[in-house]
Each structure stands twice: as C-alpha cells, then as structure tokens.
C-alpha cells in the first residue's frame, strides 16, 4: 500500500455569508486548517503546519502578502472560523455543496486524497465498495466530508458515529464499539502508528474513494479576490516538484515530532 470555512443587509445576513466589500483590502491572510491530518496539515502549538500550509505560505510570499497560520480548534471549528470570516483561508478542504455556500475555492486542487476503511485485524469483512458498509456501524472524525456524493450515501444509508479526532475513532474501533473507521489513508495510518496499533488495525483494499484537496477562501474575507492567483501558484508548484518536496519535508517533521508519543 502507498504511504508516506437596512433590509438589504438583513436579507443578506439571512441568506448567508456576505461577500467582502469591493473597497476592502487584503492586508494579511489568516490561514487555518485540519489539526489532525498529517502530513498535509496538523497542529503545532498555536499554528497549523504541514505540506498544505507550506504551499500557501510560499505562494503568499511570492505575492507579497503576509500570511499567518493559526490553530482554531477542531476540524469542525476550523470550518466554522472560515464560514464566520475569522479565518481568511482554510487549507486541505474537500468540496461539497454546503461549503460552496461560504467558500471560494482556488483551482486546481493541490492533491488527491485517498480515503480507506480501517478495521481490526482478524475482524475484516468482504469489501468491494461502499455498499459493503451498509448494515455495519462506522466511525469518522467530526466535521469530516468525503465529497458530496459519498456524504449523501453516508446520510442515507450508513450508521456513522462522529468522534473528536481520528485517534478517537480508532479507539472506538480498537474497543469493538464500531466495525470500521473511514479516514484518509495517510493521516489514518499515521495515527495507527502513533498509537502503536500497527498489528491491530489494518486498512482494507481497495480504497473507498479518492477526493480532491483544495485551498479555499472565506466569502467574508477581502482576500478572496486572491483565489485565482493562488490557483496559478498551486498549478505551478504541484507540477514543478516543489510541493512534492514540501510533502516529504512535512512527513519527516511529523515523524520526528511524534516519534516519542505512545
């Protein structure tokens, strides 16, 4: 297997996030992201570090716009911060209908994220695709989206427990409280290793799905006008090898930071 957010004013408020005023200037970008999605994004003190923050920091530097990375809580809370305009930018986010209401996405995606099903070793089941999850109880991180189509499938056909973090979902699995966990392959595997559960929890094959990871701006942010410029930077850095080097560096840094964890 592979490794490594007057009447007209009232109406606008009711309708949802209002776009930034045309006269507003983007003086700095406050960025947040997933606190538990190595090596793409993870919490490092009061910051979000990882390959995705490194990518946007490099683009912001090229554009001459200061960028500040901030940890703003859980993944659900990070999305709320982007929705409310407390964060200008959120990194490592899937696209779905709900997020389209409050986010402007920079195109193209910067990575494809492989999502898999984790199970307890020895308690595997026949798995060819999502239909094989029906009738079982699963767990996933709270606030996690797996793309609009699969999200609808989860809502309509699956029994899913939402936990505060991938580690908590894996703990539910190890304790026999759920039959499987859905998570990104890389962060899921990283957590399995960090928890010392390599011999107890395995990922099923084939992969469940592969989804695109994006950088997106809050519709409440004056910096949203920079989305096309960030898209250009993403396209350049994901094709010239620089982003791949950022992923390698972020993986090494995450491994070093967590090597002493139990």
XYZ file of C-alpha atoms in Angstrom:
262
model
C 0.000 0.000 0.000
C 1.089 3.567 -0.501
C 2.448 5.749 2.259
C 4.178 8.443 3.222
C -14.545 27.689 6.054
C -31.378 48.187 6.384
C -33.485 45.382 4.536
C -30.862 44.598 2.021
C -28.376 43.998 4.829
C -30.911 41.938 6.752
C -31.723 39.880 3.661
C -28.035 39.260 3.040
C -27.496 38.170 6.627
C -30.375 35.743 6.404
C -29.192 34.368 3.067
C -25.720 33.512 4.375
C -22.176 34.854 4.295
C -21.888 38.166 2.510
C -19.001 38.796 0.121
C -16.307 41.207 1.200
C -16.860 44.798 0.124
C -15.097 45.771 -3.075
C -13.144 48.509 -1.271
C -11.718 46.177 1.373
C -8.015 45.442 1.060
C -6.287 42.180 1.856
C -3.580 43.281 4.275
C -2.767 39.804 5.546
C -4.134 36.283 5.240
C -5.119 34.408 8.374
C -4.966 30.734 7.476
C -6.244 27.688 9.336
C -6.699 24.018 8.552
C -7.125 20.500 9.838
C -5.317 19.985 13.163
C -5.003 16.239 12.651
C -4.317 15.389 9.001
C -0.607 14.656 8.641
C 1.332 15.216 6.573
C -0.935 17.692 4.744
C -1.907 19.638 7.890
C -1.518 19.230 11.639
C -1.415 21.267 14.820
C 1.945 22.559 16.004
C 1.291 24.662 19.093
C -0.848 27.636 18.072
C -0.133 27.054 14.382
C -1.222 24.688 11.639
C 1.833 23.188 9.961
C 2.276 20.638 7.198
C 2.627 20.466 3.439
C -0.535 22.465 2.645
C 0.400 25.411 4.918
C 3.901 25.359 3.432
C 2.416 25.536 -0.061
C 0.190 28.554 0.629
C 2.940 30.291 2.602
C 5.249 30.042 -0.422
C 2.562 31.414 -2.744
C 1.716 34.255 -0.349
C 5.393 35.171 -0.162
C 5.592 35.291 -3.959
C 2.524 37.563 -3.995
C 3.940 39.797 -1.271
C 1.013 39.213 1.112
C 1.729 38.351 4.766
C 0.261 35.004 5.860
C -0.356 33.969 9.451
C -1.068 30.343 10.345
C -3.438 29.836 13.296
C -4.801 26.775 15.063
C -8.514 27.457 15.578
C -9.661 24.245 17.204
C -11.049 21.020 15.812
C -11.693 20.473 12.116
C -15.342 21.456 12.648
C -14.245 24.630 14.441
C -11.746 25.449 11.686
C -14.579 25.264 9.155
C -16.740 27.496 11.378
C -13.895 30.016 11.520
C -13.791 30.141 7.715
C -17.589 30.371 7.493
C -17.663 33.245 10.003
C -14.728 35.107 8.467
C -12.425 34.636 11.465
C -10.092 32.817 9.092
C -9.452 34.190 5.610
C -8.273 30.852 4.269
C -8.702 27.171 5.018
C -6.395 24.534 3.542
C -6.882 20.857 2.803
C -10.634 21.024 2.335
C -12.868 18.855 0.159
C -15.538 20.446 -1.994
C -19.200 19.870 -1.181
C -22.471 21.760 -1.608
C -22.570 23.169 1.933
C -19.016 24.502 1.801
C -19.639 26.100 -1.590
C -22.042 28.468 0.228
C -19.297 30.105 2.271
C -16.022 29.284 0.487
C -14.358 30.417 -2.743
C -12.078 27.623 -3.957
C -8.697 28.156 -5.560
C -8.414 25.971 -8.668
C -6.945 23.443 -9.241
C -6.868 21.061 -6.269
C -3.369 20.651 -4.850
C -3.619 16.902 -4.109
C -5.745 13.792 -4.374
C -6.556 12.251 -1.022
C -7.057 8.503 -0.787
C -9.777 7.513 1.701
C -9.858 3.973 3.068
C -11.734 1.768 5.509
C -9.820 0.710 8.627
C -10.805 -2.437 10.534
C -9.481 -4.541 13.380
C -7.106 -7.194 12.093
C -8.859 -10.536 12.157
C -12.303 -8.904 12.015
C -12.199 -7.983 8.368
C -15.170 -8.378 6.047
C -15.618 -8.723 2.326
C -15.148 -5.267 0.874
C -15.541 -4.300 -2.756
C -17.015 -0.832 -2.280
C -19.331 1.382 -0.264
C -22.331 -0.962 -0.408
C -20.439 -3.423 1.759
C -20.578 -0.894 4.630
C -24.387 -0.960 4.777
C -25.693 -2.651 7.918
C -22.483 -2.079 9.882
C -21.551 0.723 12.297
C -18.720 3.022 11.327
C -16.869 5.987 12.804
C -15.270 9.082 11.310
C -13.880 12.370 12.516
C -16.470 15.016 13.358
C -16.868 17.593 10.575
C -15.157 15.368 8.012
C -16.575 15.403 4.492
C -15.736 12.777 1.918
C -17.168 14.621 -1.071
C -20.779 15.488 -1.869
C -21.728 12.133 -3.392
C -20.378 9.937 -0.627
C -21.673 12.327 2.058
C -25.177 11.748 0.697
C -24.590 7.993 0.779
C -23.500 8.228 4.441
C -26.580 10.284 5.316
C -28.998 7.988 3.503
C -27.624 4.510 4.069
C -24.915 4.245 6.723
C -24.811 4.255 10.510
C -21.945 6.579 11.404
C -20.563 7.729 14.754
C -18.706 11.054 14.693
C -15.755 11.483 17.049
C -13.431 14.282 18.120
C -10.444 13.248 16.058
C -9.223 10.292 14.035
C -7.476 8.931 17.120
C -10.816 8.775 18.981
C -12.422 6.969 16.039
C -9.613 4.423 16.009
C -10.000 3.954 19.771
C -13.707 3.168 19.225
C -12.642 0.618 16.643
C -9.998 -0.981 18.827
C -12.534 -1.231 21.686
C -15.019 -3.046 19.461
C -17.625 -0.258 19.592
C -17.684 0.169 15.808
C -16.997 -2.140 12.881
C -14.866 0.199 10.809
C -13.375 3.688 10.565
C -13.347 5.869 7.466
C -10.321 8.148 7.202
C -7.737 9.424 4.806
C -5.101 6.756 4.269
C -2.130 8.914 5.252
C -3.480 10.555 8.433
C -5.213 7.327 9.425
C -2.032 5.311 9.041
C -0.026 7.985 10.874
C -2.425 7.796 13.839
C -2.397 3.996 13.847
C 1.391 4.091 14.055
C 1.427 6.846 16.681
C -0.962 4.833 18.852
C 1.125 1.689 18.412
C -1.731 -0.226 16.791
C 0.027 -1.372 13.621
C -0.593 -5.020 14.448
C -4.216 -4.461 15.500
C -5.717 -2.153 12.869
C -5.374 -2.507 9.111
C -6.712 -0.737 6.031
C -8.949 -2.673 3.667
C -8.381 -2.820 -0.055
C -9.465 -1.415 -2.423
C -9.586 2.245 -1.424
C -13.043 3.607 -0.664
C -12.627 6.745 -2.751
C -10.182 9.393 -3.863
C -11.098 13.053 -3.410
C -9.504 16.378 -4.239
C -7.959 18.596 -1.571
C -8.344 22.345 -2.083
C -7.271 25.691 -0.723
C -10.295 27.935 -0.188
C -11.054 31.482 0.945
C -13.890 32.615 3.175
C -16.522 34.581 1.257
C -16.366 37.057 4.167
C -12.684 37.764 3.569
C -11.329 40.633 1.463
C -8.551 38.212 0.477
C -10.985 36.062 -1.516
C -10.054 38.064 -4.638
C -6.655 36.346 -4.479
C -8.133 32.908 -5.169
C -7.209 32.955 -8.890
C -3.627 33.994 -8.093
C -3.333 31.199 -5.550
C -4.710 28.821 -8.155
C -1.913 29.820 -10.512
C 0.654 29.237 -7.778
C -0.827 25.856 -6.904
C -0.759 24.751 -10.537
C 2.894 25.764 -10.832
C 4.171 24.305 -7.572
C 2.354 20.987 -7.907
C 3.850 20.371 -11.332
C 7.443 21.555 -10.864
C 8.240 19.293 -7.910
C 8.234 21.905 -5.154
C 5.046 20.685 -3.488
C 6.234 17.085 -3.528
C 9.321 18.228 -1.640
C 7.073 20.022 0.870
C 5.192 16.761 1.443
C 8.427 14.901 2.085
C 9.637 17.596 4.498
C 6.298 17.679 6.339
C 6.289 13.893 6.691
C 9.793 13.940 8.158
C 8.877 16.739 10.580
C 5.683 14.962 11.690
C 7.522 11.697 12.237
C 10.201 13.466 14.293
C 7.617 15.365 16.372
C 5.644 12.228 17.209
C 8.426 9.666 17.482
C 8.287 9.754 21.272
C 4.479 9.577 21.560
C 2.818 6.486 22.900
